[in-house]
């Protein structure tokens, strides 16, 4: 089922503004979650715009001791590899703030994908729903490591072992549509001309993994002008 009717679109002039505004939204969500429930559970995304957002967060003031971080997906690469999402987040953000290391919940993707997916599922289920999940969209319409035209196990599976991904590395671990929808808020961050065709397909109702994700309360899209423009 498409989530288009429940999306709130916010259009910004450029990618840097998207990252700045996303940073502010995350900080607001964190304050609200900590006030209401004593903790903030955030799902992180990879990519350039999320990375820029994390750099803004690294300069912010927050009650970091109450933050718990998770990942929408991870590449099956060795620990510390530069192409892992967790390594990017560590460098851009976590090296600069006081989030306790035991609250940085990394997908053990250095292991065999099925094992890593099973272990991560056991970790996340007790904390669902998340407070906020960050997601992007790839040029082919994928989100997290959920790729168009791939078959995934149906709900209630919370994680997937991904093989034969159309972009390297071929092996990955991803949260499922069910897990990414088990969150109070979803925030899609989309920037750049290269995303135009994927956004157009999404808005036109193509059956993409991204179109099946819808949060419990608010699903927002922060997008820049370049990504929203229709190609000539």
N, CA, C and O of each residue as an XYZ file, in Angstrom:
928
protein
N       0.843     -1.191      0.000
C       0.000      0.000      0.000
C       0.882      1.246      0.000
O       1.849      1.328      0.757
N       0.547      2.213     -0.849
C       1.334      3.428     -0.938
C       1.126      4.305      0.285
O       0.038      4.353      0.857
N       2.199      5.005      0.678
C       2.086      5.949      1.786
C       1.954      7.382      1.301
O       2.040      8.308      2.108
N       1.743      7.597     -0.014
C       1.788      8.939     -0.570
C       0.788      9.874      0.091
O       1.089     11.048      0.308
N      -0.391      9.373      0.412
C      -1.419     10.241      0.968
C      -1.048     10.755      2.356
O      -1.539     11.802      2.779
N      -0.197     10.037      3.056
C       0.148     10.424      4.428
C       1.485     11.151      4.528
O       1.943     11.457      5.629
N       2.116     11.430      3.381
C       3.415     12.093      3.401
C       3.258     13.599      3.564
O       2.328     14.208      3.035
N       4.196     14.185      4.314
C       4.281     15.633      4.441
C       5.573     16.071      3.760
O       6.666     15.761      4.234
N       5.446     16.795      2.645
C       6.594     17.199      1.849
C       7.082     18.577      2.290
O       6.289     19.506      2.440
N       8.386     18.700      2.496
C       9.013     19.968      2.872
C      10.138     20.218      1.867
O      11.107     19.460      1.809
N      10.004     21.275      1.083
C      10.936     21.552     -0.006
C      11.912     22.651      0.428
O      11.500     23.712      0.896
N      13.214     22.377      0.265
C      14.259     23.310      0.669
C      15.139     23.635     -0.536
O      15.167     22.871     -1.501
N      15.857     24.761     -0.492
C      16.587     25.197     -1.687
C      17.773     24.332     -2.069
O      18.118     24.241     -3.247
N      18.410     23.687     -1.076
C      19.618     22.925     -1.397
C      19.851     21.845     -0.347
O      19.167     21.789      0.675
N      20.831     20.992     -0.624
C      21.110     19.838      0.237
C      21.584     20.264      1.620
O      21.256     19.616      2.614
N      22.349     21.345      1.690
C      22.837     21.785      2.985
C      21.684     22.213      3.892
O      21.702     21.941      5.092
N      20.688     22.878      3.322
C      19.532     23.283      4.122
C      18.738     22.064      4.572
O      18.232     22.034      5.694
N      18.627     21.068      3.715
C      17.965     19.819      4.113
C      18.668     19.225      5.325
O      18.013     18.821      6.286
N      19.993     19.168      5.287
C      20.749     18.596      6.403
C      20.572     19.416      7.675
O      20.409     18.852      8.757
N      20.601     20.740      7.555
C      20.414     21.603      8.725
C      19.033     21.406      9.342
O      18.903     21.269     10.558
N      18.008     21.392      8.501
C      16.640     21.259      8.996
C      16.406     19.868      9.589
O      15.683     19.722     10.574
N      17.018     18.850      8.986
C      16.905     17.495      9.539
C      17.531     17.424     10.913
O      16.990     16.788     11.818
N      18.675     18.077     11.074
C      19.331     18.124     12.380
C      18.396     18.709     13.427
O      18.271     18.157     14.520
N      17.746     19.801     13.114
C      16.841     20.436     14.063
C      15.642     19.550     14.377
O      15.200     19.485     15.525
N      15.113     18.864     13.361
C      13.970     17.980     13.597
C      14.361     16.817     14.504
O      13.590     16.425     15.379
N      15.552     16.265     14.299
C      16.025     15.161     15.136
C      16.184     15.624     16.581
O      15.777     14.926     17.510
N      16.774     16.799     16.767
C      16.966     17.315     18.122
C      15.626     17.547     18.819
O      15.488     17.274     20.011
N      14.644     18.049     18.074
C      13.313     18.249     18.646
C      12.669     16.924     19.019
O      12.097     16.785     20.100
N      12.764     15.952     18.119
C      12.196     14.630     18.400
C      12.861     14.006     19.621
O      12.200     13.350     20.427
N      14.168     14.213     19.756
C      14.891     13.664     20.903
C      14.395     14.279     22.207
O      14.142     13.566     23.178
N      14.257     15.594     22.229
C      13.779     16.252     23.450
C      12.394     15.745     23.830
O      12.123     15.498     25.005
N      11.515     15.588     22.840
C      10.158     15.126     23.114
C      10.156     13.691     23.626
O       9.437     13.372     24.573
N      10.953     12.825     23.010
C      10.995     11.418     23.411
C      11.573     11.265     24.817
O      11.063     10.488     25.625
N      12.639     12.011     25.101
C      13.275     11.912     26.418
C      12.322     12.423     27.500
O      12.237     11.849     28.585
N      11.609     13.506     27.192
C      10.650     14.039     28.161
C       9.504     13.065     28.403
O       9.016     12.936     29.526
N       9.070     12.371     27.332
C       7.909     11.492     27.453
C       8.256     10.096     27.953
O       7.488      9.499     28.706
N       9.422      9.566     27.534
C       9.723      8.162     27.800
C      11.105      7.914     28.373
O      11.450      6.771     28.674
N      11.901      8.960     28.531
C      13.206      8.816     29.171
C      14.318      8.323     28.278
O      15.418      8.055     28.761
N      14.063      8.192     26.977
C      15.090      7.741     26.033
C      14.664      8.125     24.630
O      13.489      8.385     24.370
N      15.643      8.157     23.721
C      15.393      8.472     22.312
C      16.023      7.382     21.470
O      17.236      7.177     21.516
N      15.205      6.684     20.702
C      15.651      5.571     19.858
C      15.575      6.000     18.395
O      14.488      6.189     17.850
N      16.735      6.152     17.768
C      16.868      6.731     16.434
C      17.494      5.728     15.478
O      18.523      5.127     15.788
N      16.870      5.546     14.309
C      17.416      4.696     13.249
C      18.154      5.590     12.254
O      17.602      6.582     11.779
N      19.397      5.240     11.941
C      20.247      6.049     11.083
C      20.317      5.507      9.664
O      20.146      4.312      9.423
N      20.574      6.421      8.728
C      20.735      6.078      7.319
C      22.142      6.424      6.864
O      22.803      7.269      7.467
N      22.597      5.781      5.815
C      23.834      6.156      5.163
C      23.570      7.190      4.087
O      22.422      7.551      3.829
N      24.641      7.666      3.456
C      24.489      8.615      2.362
C      25.059      9.983      2.689
O      25.346     10.294      3.845
N      25.220     10.799      1.647
C      25.877     12.101      1.798
C      25.058     13.088      2.632
O      25.601     13.772      3.499
N      23.755     13.159      2.368
C      22.953     14.133      3.109
C      22.814     13.746      4.577
O      22.970     14.613      5.438
N      22.526     12.477      4.906
C      22.583     12.107      6.327
C      23.938     12.397      6.965
O      23.997     12.844      8.111
N      25.021     12.151      6.241
C      26.347     12.439      6.798
C      26.483     13.918      7.137
O      27.027     14.268      8.184
N      25.992     14.789      6.255
C      26.034     16.225      6.537
C      25.191     16.554      7.765
O      25.576     17.394      8.578
N      24.050     15.897      7.899
C      23.207     16.076      9.080
C      23.946     15.641     10.334
O      23.876     16.324     11.356
N      24.656     14.515     10.276
C      25.393     14.026     11.446
C      26.498     15.007     11.844
O      26.798     15.155     13.029
N      27.092     15.665     10.879
C      28.127     16.648     11.198
C      27.518     17.849     11.936
O      28.142     18.411     12.836
N      26.314     18.230     11.553
C      25.623     19.280     12.307
C      25.291     18.799     13.716
O      25.434     19.552     14.679
N      24.853     17.560     13.839
C      24.558     17.026     15.177
C      25.805     16.986     16.053
O      25.718     17.146     17.271
N      26.955     16.772     15.437
C      28.198     16.697     16.218
C      28.530     18.024     16.884
O      29.321     18.064     17.828
N      27.929     19.120     16.399
C      28.183     20.448     16.950
C      27.064     20.898     17.887
O      27.128     21.992     18.448
N      26.040     20.063     18.058
C      24.864     20.445     18.833
C      25.017     20.073     20.305
O      25.883     19.284     20.683
N      24.159     20.659     21.112
C      24.062     20.312     22.521
C      22.795     19.482     22.720
O      21.724     19.865     22.249
N      22.909     18.363     23.404
C      21.749     17.500     23.635
C      22.026     16.610     24.837
O      23.161     16.503     25.302
N      20.975     15.977     25.330
C      21.121     15.015     26.425
C      21.563     13.674     25.851
O      20.797     12.711     25.832
N      22.812     13.622     25.382
C      23.308     12.478     24.626
C      23.215     11.169     25.406
O      23.109     10.103     24.800
N      23.254     11.227     26.723
C      23.258      9.994     27.509
C      21.960      9.200     27.365
O      21.895      8.034     27.753
N      20.920      9.838     26.802
C      19.634      9.164     26.632
C      19.381      8.726     25.192
O      18.299      8.226     24.882
N      20.357      8.907     24.312
C      20.191      8.560     22.899
C      20.619      7.113     22.663
O      21.634      6.661     23.194
N      19.839      6.398     21.865
C      20.150      5.031     21.440
C      20.077      4.991     19.914
O      19.061      5.360     19.326
N      21.152      4.543     19.282
C      21.262      4.597     17.827
C      21.234      3.206     17.212
O      21.841      2.265     17.725
N      20.512      3.099     16.094
C      20.365      1.848     15.342
C      20.589      2.167     13.862
O      20.763      3.328     13.491
N      20.583      1.140     13.031
C      20.849      1.336     11.604
C      19.758      0.705     10.756
O      19.284     -0.396     11.036
N      19.367      1.440      9.698
C      18.410      0.890      8.754
C      19.015     -0.215      7.908
O      18.316     -1.132      7.478
N      20.325     -0.124      7.669
C      21.007     -1.177      6.915
C      22.505     -1.043      7.108
O      23.000     -0.040      7.622
N      23.212     -2.076      6.686
C      24.671     -2.060      6.752
C      25.232     -2.958      5.664
O      24.634     -3.967      5.292
N      26.395     -2.567      5.164
C      27.119     -3.385      4.186
C      27.924     -4.450      4.916
O      28.467     -4.195      5.990
N      27.999     -5.631      4.338
C      28.753     -6.724      4.957
C      30.237     -6.557      4.640
O      30.762     -7.134      3.687
N      30.883     -5.761      5.456
C      32.295     -5.429      5.328
C      32.944     -5.539      6.705
O      32.235     -5.562      7.712
N      34.269     -5.609      6.773
C      34.939     -5.747      8.073
C      34.666     -4.557      8.989
O      34.383     -3.451      8.527
N      34.756     -4.802     10.285
C      34.617     -3.737     11.277
C      35.636     -2.634     10.984
O      36.807     -2.912     10.725
N      35.181     -1.391     11.028
C      36.067     -0.264     10.783
C      36.262      0.090      9.326
O      36.955      1.062      9.026
N      35.672     -0.666      8.403
C      35.811     -0.369      6.972
C      35.177      0.982      6.671
O      34.103      1.294      7.186
N      35.831      1.778      5.847
C      35.370      3.140      5.562
C      34.003      3.177      4.893
O      33.300      4.183      4.979
N      33.615      2.080      4.220
C      32.340      2.071      3.508
C      31.173      1.603      4.375
O      30.036      1.559      3.905
N      31.436      1.257      5.622
C      30.332      0.891      6.514
C      29.629      2.144      7.021
O      30.277      3.139      7.345
N      28.303      2.092      7.088
C      27.545      3.219      7.610
C      27.961      3.553      9.040
O      28.083      4.723      9.401
N      28.176      2.530      9.839
C      28.533      2.758     11.238
C      29.863      3.487     11.374
O      30.039      4.286     12.294
N      30.799      3.219     10.469
C      32.089      3.907     10.527
C      31.930      5.373     10.136
O      32.540      6.252     10.746
N      31.111      5.635      9.120
C      30.838      7.017      8.716
C      30.213      7.801      9.864
O      30.611      8.934     10.135
N      29.228      7.194     10.543
C      28.564      7.863     11.662
C      29.554      8.115     12.799
O      29.531      9.178     13.420
N      30.412      7.149     13.068
C      31.411      7.305     14.130
C      32.307      8.505     13.854
O      32.559      9.325     14.737
N      32.781      8.595     12.625
C      33.718      9.655     12.265
C      33.042     11.019     12.224
O      33.587     11.996     12.736
N      31.862     11.092     11.618
C      31.197     12.371     11.422
C      30.565     12.917     12.692
O      30.433     14.131     12.843
N      30.173     12.037     13.607
C      29.335     12.466     14.718
C      29.807     11.938     16.076
O      30.093     12.717     16.984
N      29.887     10.627     16.206
C      30.020     10.043     17.538
C      31.378     10.278     18.175
O      31.498     10.245     19.399
N      32.400     10.514     17.368
C      33.705     10.851     17.942
C      33.692     12.198     18.662
O      34.650     12.546     19.353
N      32.603     12.956     18.498
C      32.568     14.327     18.994
C      31.523     14.565     20.084
O      31.440     15.670     20.621
N      30.727     13.552     20.419
C      29.680     13.720     21.434
C      29.739     12.556     22.414
O      30.465     11.584     22.206
N      28.953     12.674     23.497
C      29.074     11.724     24.608
C      27.945     10.702     24.641
O      27.423     10.393     25.712
N      27.562     10.171     23.473
C      26.614      9.056     23.468
C      27.357      7.816     23.953
O      28.389      7.473     23.377
N      26.872      7.125     24.995
C      27.575      5.946     25.496
C      27.763      4.895     24.404
O      26.846      4.618     23.630
N      28.954      4.317     24.351
C      29.275      3.357     23.288
C      28.311      2.182     23.267
O      28.006      1.652     22.198
N      27.824      1.765     24.439
C      26.915      0.622     24.485
C      25.524      0.960     23.960
O      24.686      0.071     23.808
N      25.271      2.244     23.679
C      23.995      2.668     23.107
C      24.101      2.932     21.613
O      23.156      3.420     20.992
N      25.252      2.609     21.043
C      25.456      2.665     19.592
C      25.349      1.231     19.087
O      26.305      0.460     19.163
N      24.175      0.887     18.572
C      23.834     -0.502     18.272
C      24.154     -0.809     16.805
O      23.332     -0.601     15.913
N      25.346     -1.298     16.590
C      25.846     -1.562     15.237
C      25.350     -2.918     14.750
O      25.323     -3.885     15.511
N      24.957     -2.987     13.477
C      24.617     -4.276     12.871
C      25.910     -5.088     12.725
O      26.876     -4.576     12.159
N      25.963     -6.328     13.211
C      27.195     -7.122     13.120
C      27.397     -7.687     11.715
O      27.487     -8.899     11.524
N      27.467     -6.788     10.744
C      27.451     -7.191      9.336
C      28.770     -7.792      8.865
O      28.868     -8.254      7.728
N      29.784     -7.791      9.726
C      31.026     -8.484      9.375
C      30.835     -9.994      9.402
O      31.683    -10.748      8.925
N      29.712    -10.426      9.967
C      29.391    -11.854     10.004
C      28.568    -12.228      8.778
O      28.214    -11.373      7.966
N      28.276    -13.489      8.659
C      27.427    -13.968      7.552
C      26.078    -13.269      7.636
O      25.540    -13.122      8.733
N      25.501    -12.824      6.486
C      24.308    -11.979      6.517
C      23.137    -12.555      7.307
O      22.469    -11.817      8.031
N      22.870    -13.855      7.185
C      21.740    -14.440      7.907
C      21.957    -14.355      9.415
O      21.033    -14.037     10.165
N      23.175    -14.639      9.852
C      23.484    -14.566     11.277
C      23.352    -13.143     11.784
O      22.770    -12.906     12.843
N      23.894    -12.192     11.028
C      23.826    -10.794     11.436
C      22.387    -10.307     11.502
O      22.008     -9.604     12.440
N      21.584    -10.679     10.509
C      20.183    -10.258     10.489
C      19.426    -10.826     11.678
O      18.640    -10.121     12.311
N      19.657    -12.089     11.982
C      18.962    -12.725     13.102
C      19.347    -12.062     14.424
O      18.487    -11.790     15.262
N      20.630    -11.805     14.605
C      21.082    -11.190     15.855
C      20.545     -9.772     15.997
O      20.178     -9.361     17.098
N      20.493     -9.024     14.908
C      20.009     -7.655     14.999
C      18.498     -7.621     15.245
O      17.995     -6.735     15.936
N      17.803     -8.566     14.690
C      16.367     -8.658     14.948
C      16.106     -8.867     16.436
O      15.214     -8.241     17.009
N      16.880     -9.740     17.054
C      16.717     -9.993     18.483
C      17.011     -8.745     19.308
O      16.439     -8.561     20.382
N      17.897     -7.891     18.812
C      18.253     -6.675     19.533
C      17.161     -5.607     19.432
O      16.854     -4.933     20.415
N      16.577     -5.457     18.240
C      15.649     -4.334     18.046
C      14.233     -4.619     18.521
O      13.535     -3.696     18.942
N      13.791     -5.863     18.466
C      12.388     -6.155     18.783
C      11.974     -5.643     20.159
O      10.878     -5.098     20.287
N      12.802     -5.792     21.194
C      12.365     -5.312     22.512
C      12.177     -3.801     22.611
O      11.494     -3.331     23.521
N      12.770     -3.026     21.691
C      12.675     -1.567     21.810
C      11.643     -0.961     20.874
O      11.379      0.239     20.957
N      11.052     -1.751     19.987
C      10.059     -1.206     19.063
C       8.843     -0.683     19.819
O       8.465     -1.257     20.840
N       8.219      0.398     19.339
C       8.580      1.157     18.146
C       9.737      2.123     18.406
O       9.918      2.619     19.519
N      10.523      2.380     17.339
C      11.531      3.426     17.404
C      10.835      4.783     17.547
O       9.624      4.896     17.357
N      11.615      5.798     17.882
C      11.070      7.153     17.926
C      11.141      7.839     16.563
O      10.216      8.551     16.173
N      12.239      7.624     15.843
C      12.427      8.268     14.542
C      13.329      7.404     13.687
O      14.335      6.881     14.165
N      12.968      7.255     12.418
C      13.804      6.533     11.463
C      14.169      7.464     10.320
O      13.290      8.051      9.690
N      15.460      7.602     10.050
C      15.951      8.358      8.903
C      16.117      7.423      7.728
O      16.642      6.318      7.868
N      15.662      7.874      6.559
C      15.788      7.080      5.343
C      16.096      7.989      4.164
O      15.814      9.187      4.200
N      16.673      7.413      3.126
C      16.883      8.120      1.878
C      16.258      7.332      0.747
O      15.508      6.383      0.975
N      16.572      7.730     -0.473
C      16.145      6.974     -1.648
C      17.302      6.957     -2.634
O      17.924      7.988     -2.892
N      17.588      5.782     -3.185
C      18.654      5.658     -4.164
C      18.175      6.005     -5.560
O      16.976      6.147     -5.798
N      19.108      6.139     -6.472
C      18.759      6.468     -7.853
C      17.858      5.413     -8.485
O      17.098      5.708     -9.407
N      17.946      4.175     -7.982
C      17.104      3.095     -8.499
C      15.812      2.938     -7.696
O      15.010      2.047     -7.975
N      15.616      3.799     -6.705
C      14.402      3.731     -5.897
C      14.536      2.901     -4.642
O      13.539      2.689     -3.953
N      15.734      2.416     -4.309
C      15.871      1.611     -3.094
C      15.914      2.523     -1.867
O      16.247      3.704     -1.969
N      15.578      1.966     -0.723
C      15.757      2.644      0.549
C      16.292      1.635      1.551
O      15.974      0.449      1.469
N      17.118      2.107      2.515
C      17.921      1.192      3.330
C      18.614      0.244      2.336
O      19.205      0.721      1.367
N      18.561     -1.083      2.544
C      19.041     -2.008      1.500
C      17.881     -2.852      0.995
O      18.013     -4.055      0.768
N      16.739     -2.190      0.826
C      15.559     -2.805      0.214
C      15.487     -2.317     -1.225
O      15.209     -1.147     -1.489
N      15.742     -3.239     -2.151
C      15.873     -2.865     -3.560
C      14.623     -3.238     -4.347
O      14.000     -4.263     -4.070
N      14.248     -2.406     -5.337
C      13.100     -2.742     -6.184
C      13.305     -4.093     -6.870
O      14.418     -4.462     -7.244
N      12.202     -4.812     -7.020
C      12.173     -6.101     -7.737
C      12.898     -7.221     -7.005
O      13.063     -8.306     -7.563
N      13.336     -6.988     -5.769
C      13.870     -8.066     -4.945
C      12.751     -8.644     -4.084
O      11.840     -7.927     -3.670
N      12.829     -9.922     -3.824
C      11.833    -10.575     -2.984
C      12.332    -10.620     -1.542
O      13.465    -11.025     -1.283
N      11.483    -10.201     -0.608
C      11.833    -10.208      0.804
C      10.777    -10.971      1.583
O       9.608    -11.021      1.201
N      11.216    -11.563      2.682
C      10.277    -12.302      3.512
C       9.205    -11.365      4.054
O       9.511    -10.227      4.410
N       7.955    -11.818      4.124
C       6.875    -10.951      4.572
C       6.923    -10.715      6.080
O       7.666    -11.377      6.805
N       6.119     -9.762      6.533
C       5.978     -9.522      7.968
C       5.551    -10.818      8.639
O       4.805    -11.589      8.036
N       5.995    -11.091      9.868
C       6.601    -10.146     10.808
C       8.124    -10.147     10.830
O       8.710     -9.858     11.873
N       8.784    -10.459      9.722
C      10.250    -10.425      9.718
C      10.727     -8.986      9.907
O      10.269     -8.078      9.212
N      11.637     -8.784     10.841
C      12.104     -7.445     11.192
C      13.399     -7.076     10.489
O      13.714     -5.892     10.364
N      14.153     -8.059     10.029
C      15.404     -7.816      9.325
C      15.497     -8.765      8.136
O      14.833     -9.800      8.084
N      16.345     -8.378      7.180
C      16.573     -9.227      6.005
C      18.072     -9.382      5.763
O      18.829     -8.417      5.864
N      18.485    -10.590      5.446
C      19.794    -10.808      4.852
C      19.653    -10.530      3.360
O      18.803    -11.118      2.692
N      20.482     -9.637      2.841
C      20.366     -9.209      1.445
C      21.539     -9.774      0.654
O      22.701     -9.599      1.019
N      21.210    -10.448     -0.425
C      22.215    -10.986     -1.339
C      21.979    -10.396     -2.728
O      20.870     -9.966     -3.049
N      23.018    -10.379     -3.537
C      22.902     -9.925     -4.917
C      22.357     -8.507     -5.025
O      21.564     -8.209     -5.919
N      22.778     -7.640     -4.124
C      22.407     -6.227     -4.240
C      22.940     -5.690     -5.570
O      24.044     -6.056     -5.973
N      22.187     -4.838     -6.258
C      22.608     -4.359     -7.570
C      23.771     -3.369     -7.529
O      24.295     -2.989     -8.576
N      24.178     -2.950     -6.329
C      25.372     -2.118     -6.189
C      26.233     -2.732     -5.099
O      25.709     -3.290     -4.135
N      27.566     -2.634     -5.242
C      28.439     -3.305     -4.288
C      28.416     -2.633     -2.928
O      28.150     -1.436     -2.816
N      28.702     -3.431     -1.876
C      28.876     -4.884     -1.887
C      27.545     -5.606     -2.038
O      26.495     -5.083     -1.665
N      27.602     -6.805     -2.585
C      26.383     -7.549     -2.886
C      25.666     -8.035     -1.642
O      24.447     -8.205     -1.656
N      26.415     -8.264     -0.553
C      25.818     -8.780      0.680
C      25.633     -7.653      1.688
O      26.542     -6.864      1.947
N      24.428     -7.604      2.249
C      24.066     -6.547      3.195
C      23.079     -7.097      4.210
O      22.609     -8.229      4.092
N      22.774     -6.281      5.205
C      21.698     -6.559      6.153
C      20.816     -5.320      6.193
O      21.317     -4.196      6.230
N      19.502     -5.525      6.186
C      18.586     -4.390      6.179
C      17.436     -4.624      7.140
O      16.975     -5.754      7.302
N      16.971     -3.555      7.778
C      15.688     -3.630      8.447
C      14.596     -3.808      7.396
O      14.736     -3.364      6.257
N      13.528     -4.452      7.789
C      12.409     -4.718      6.878
C      11.470     -3.522      6.826
O      11.589     -2.582      7.612
N      10.528     -3.575      5.879
C       9.469     -2.568      5.825
C       8.718     -2.534      7.150
O       8.380     -1.459      7.645
N       8.455     -3.697      7.724
C       7.734     -3.755      9.000
C       8.498     -3.045     10.109
O       7.907     -2.296     10.887
N       9.801     -3.271     10.189
C      10.603     -2.629     11.233
C      10.708     -1.132     11.008
O      10.601     -0.349     11.952
N      10.921     -0.728      9.750
C      11.061      0.699      9.448
C       9.748      1.447      9.606
O       9.744      2.669      9.755
N       8.641      0.730      9.576
C       7.333      1.336      9.813
C       6.944      1.303     11.287
O       5.999      1.976     11.697
N       7.669      0.522     12.080
C       7.400      0.450     13.513
C       8.182      1.561     14.209
O       9.115      1.310     14.972
N       7.776      2.785     13.925
C       8.447      3.972     14.440
C       7.429      5.097     14.541
O       6.474      5.159     13.767
N       7.640      5.969     15.489
C       6.699      7.064     15.667
C       6.796      8.079     14.540
O       5.791      8.677     14.156
N       8.001      8.281     14.004
C       8.192      9.210     12.890
C       9.175      8.616     11.894
O      10.123      7.925     12.267
N       8.927      8.898     10.617
C       9.895      8.617      9.558
C      10.272      9.941      8.916
O       9.420     10.797      8.682
N      11.562     10.099      8.634
C      12.050     11.286      7.937
C      12.885     10.847      6.749
O      13.969     10.286      6.915
N      12.375     11.105      5.536
C      13.114     10.828      4.311
C      13.940     12.055      3.952
O      13.412     13.166      3.913
N      15.231     11.868      3.688
C      16.131     12.936      3.258
C      16.537     12.665      1.815
O      17.169     11.649      1.523
N      16.172     13.577      0.912
C      16.372     13.333     -0.525
C      16.947     14.591     -1.161
O      16.341     15.661     -1.093
N      18.120     14.460     -1.781
C      18.762     15.614     -2.397
C      19.457     15.224     -3.696
O      19.892     14.085     -3.866
N      19.553     16.185     -4.605
C      20.363     16.019     -5.810
C      19.582     15.628     -7.054
O      18.585     14.909     -6.984
N      20.056     16.112     -8.188
C      19.403     15.839     -9.467
C      19.326     14.351     -9.779
O      18.398     13.907    -10.455
N      20.292     13.576     -9.294
C      20.326     12.148     -9.624
C      19.131     11.392     -9.048
O      18.869     10.257     -9.446
N      18.405     12.007     -8.114
C      17.259     11.342     -7.485
C      15.933     11.677     -8.179
O      14.885     11.172     -7.779
N      15.972     12.516     -9.208
C      14.731     12.997     -9.824
C      13.845     11.862    -10.330
O      12.645     11.835    -10.055
N      14.433     10.932    -11.065
C      13.615      9.869    -11.655
C      13.023      8.956    -10.588
O      11.882      8.512    -10.717
N      13.792      8.670     -9.529
C      13.282      7.829     -8.447
C      12.127      8.521     -7.730
O      11.120      7.888     -7.411
N      12.276      9.820     -7.479
C      11.204     10.571     -6.818
C       9.959     10.611     -7.701
O       8.838     10.459     -7.214
N      10.162     10.815     -8.989
C       9.028     10.843     -9.920
C       8.300      9.504     -9.909
O       7.070      9.470     -9.868
N       9.048      8.401     -9.946
C       8.427      7.072     -9.920
C       7.651      6.859     -8.627
O       6.549      6.309     -8.643
N       8.218      7.292     -7.518
C       7.554      7.181     -6.206
C       6.256      7.974     -6.196
O       5.214      7.469     -5.779
N       6.323      9.218     -6.658
C       5.140     10.074     -6.652
C       4.075      9.571     -7.623
O       2.884      9.819     -7.433
N       4.513      8.863     -8.662
C       3.561      8.321     -9.641
C       2.982      6.974     -9.228
O       2.208      6.369     -9.969
N       3.362      6.507     -8.038
C       2.747      5.304     -7.502
C       3.411      4.000     -7.869
O       2.806      2.942     -7.701
N       4.659      4.037     -8.376
C       5.352      2.789     -8.670
C       5.551      1.983     -7.388
O       5.779      2.547     -6.318
N       5.462      0.669     -7.506
C       5.592     -0.196     -6.332
C       7.057     -0.317     -5.944
O       7.766     -1.204     -6.418
N       7.496      0.575     -5.086
C       8.859      0.598     -4.577
C       8.835      0.276     -3.086
O       7.830      0.529     -2.420
N       9.927     -0.280     -2.548
C       9.958     -0.522     -1.094
C       9.645      0.739     -0.285
O       8.976      0.670      0.746
N      10.131      1.884     -0.754
C       9.918      3.129     -0.030
C       8.436      3.472      0.094
O       8.020      4.106      1.063
N       7.639      3.049     -0.893
C       6.212      3.390     -0.896
C       5.413      2.591      0.125
O       4.247      2.896      0.378
N       6.034      1.567      0.715
C       5.328      0.721      1.688
C       5.628      1.113      3.129
O       5.053      0.548      4.060
N       6.519      2.071      3.314
C       6.934      2.464      4.659
C       6.104      3.658      5.117
O       6.033      4.679      4.434
N       5.488      3.517      6.267
C       4.686      4.600      6.823
C       4.733      4.513      8.338
O       4.461      3.456      8.908
N       5.072      5.603      8.990
C       5.245      5.587     10.439
C       3.908      5.606     11.163
O       2.848      5.727     10.549
N       3.983      5.482     12.485
C       2.774      5.470     13.295
C       2.137      6.850     13.409
O       0.916      6.956     13.529
N       2.956      7.922     13.372
C       2.413      9.265     13.593
C       2.696     10.226     12.455
O       1.773     10.864     11.950
N       3.956     10.346     12.037
C       4.311     11.330     11.014
C       5.343     10.767     10.061
O       6.350     10.199     10.483
N       5.086     10.929      8.768
C       6.036     10.545      7.737
C       6.331     11.789      6.911
O       5.465     12.282      6.189
N       7.554     12.295      7.020
C       7.921     13.557      6.379
C       9.007     13.326      5.339
O       9.837     12.427      5.469
N       8.980     14.161      4.302
C      10.003     14.152      3.260
C      10.670     15.520      3.249
O      10.013     16.531      3.004
N      11.977     15.555      3.515
C      12.773     16.768      3.376
C      13.543     16.616      2.067
O      14.394     15.735      1.941
N      13.248     17.466      1.105
C      13.775     17.305     -0.246
C      14.250     18.654     -0.771
O      13.671     19.689     -0.441
N      15.297     18.644     -1.583
C      15.747     19.911     -2.160
C      15.167     20.092     -3.555
O      14.625     19.163     -4.155
N      15.299     21.321     -4.052
C      14.709     21.652     -5.345
C      15.263     20.783     -6.463
O      14.538     20.414     -7.387
N      16.552     20.456     -6.378
C      17.177     19.693     -7.449
C      16.580     18.305     -7.591
O      16.406     17.818     -8.709
N      16.261     17.653     -6.462
C      15.708     16.304     -6.506
C      14.251     16.290     -6.937
O      13.773     15.290     -7.472
N      13.540     17.389     -6.711
C      12.120     17.427     -6.999
C      11.822     17.832     -8.441
O      10.736     17.546     -8.945
N      12.748     18.481     -9.097
C      12.503     18.941    -10.452
C      12.297     17.772    -11.397
O      12.930     16.725    -11.256
N      11.413     17.956    -12.353
C      11.122     16.914    -13.334
C      12.105     17.053    -14.493
O      12.244     18.140    -15.054
N      12.797     15.954    -14.866
C      13.762     16.037    -15.962
C      13.098     16.453    -17.264
O      11.966     16.064    -17.553
N      13.815     17.246    -18.042
C      13.279     17.671    -19.346
C      13.461     16.567    -20.364
O      13.077     16.725    -21.522
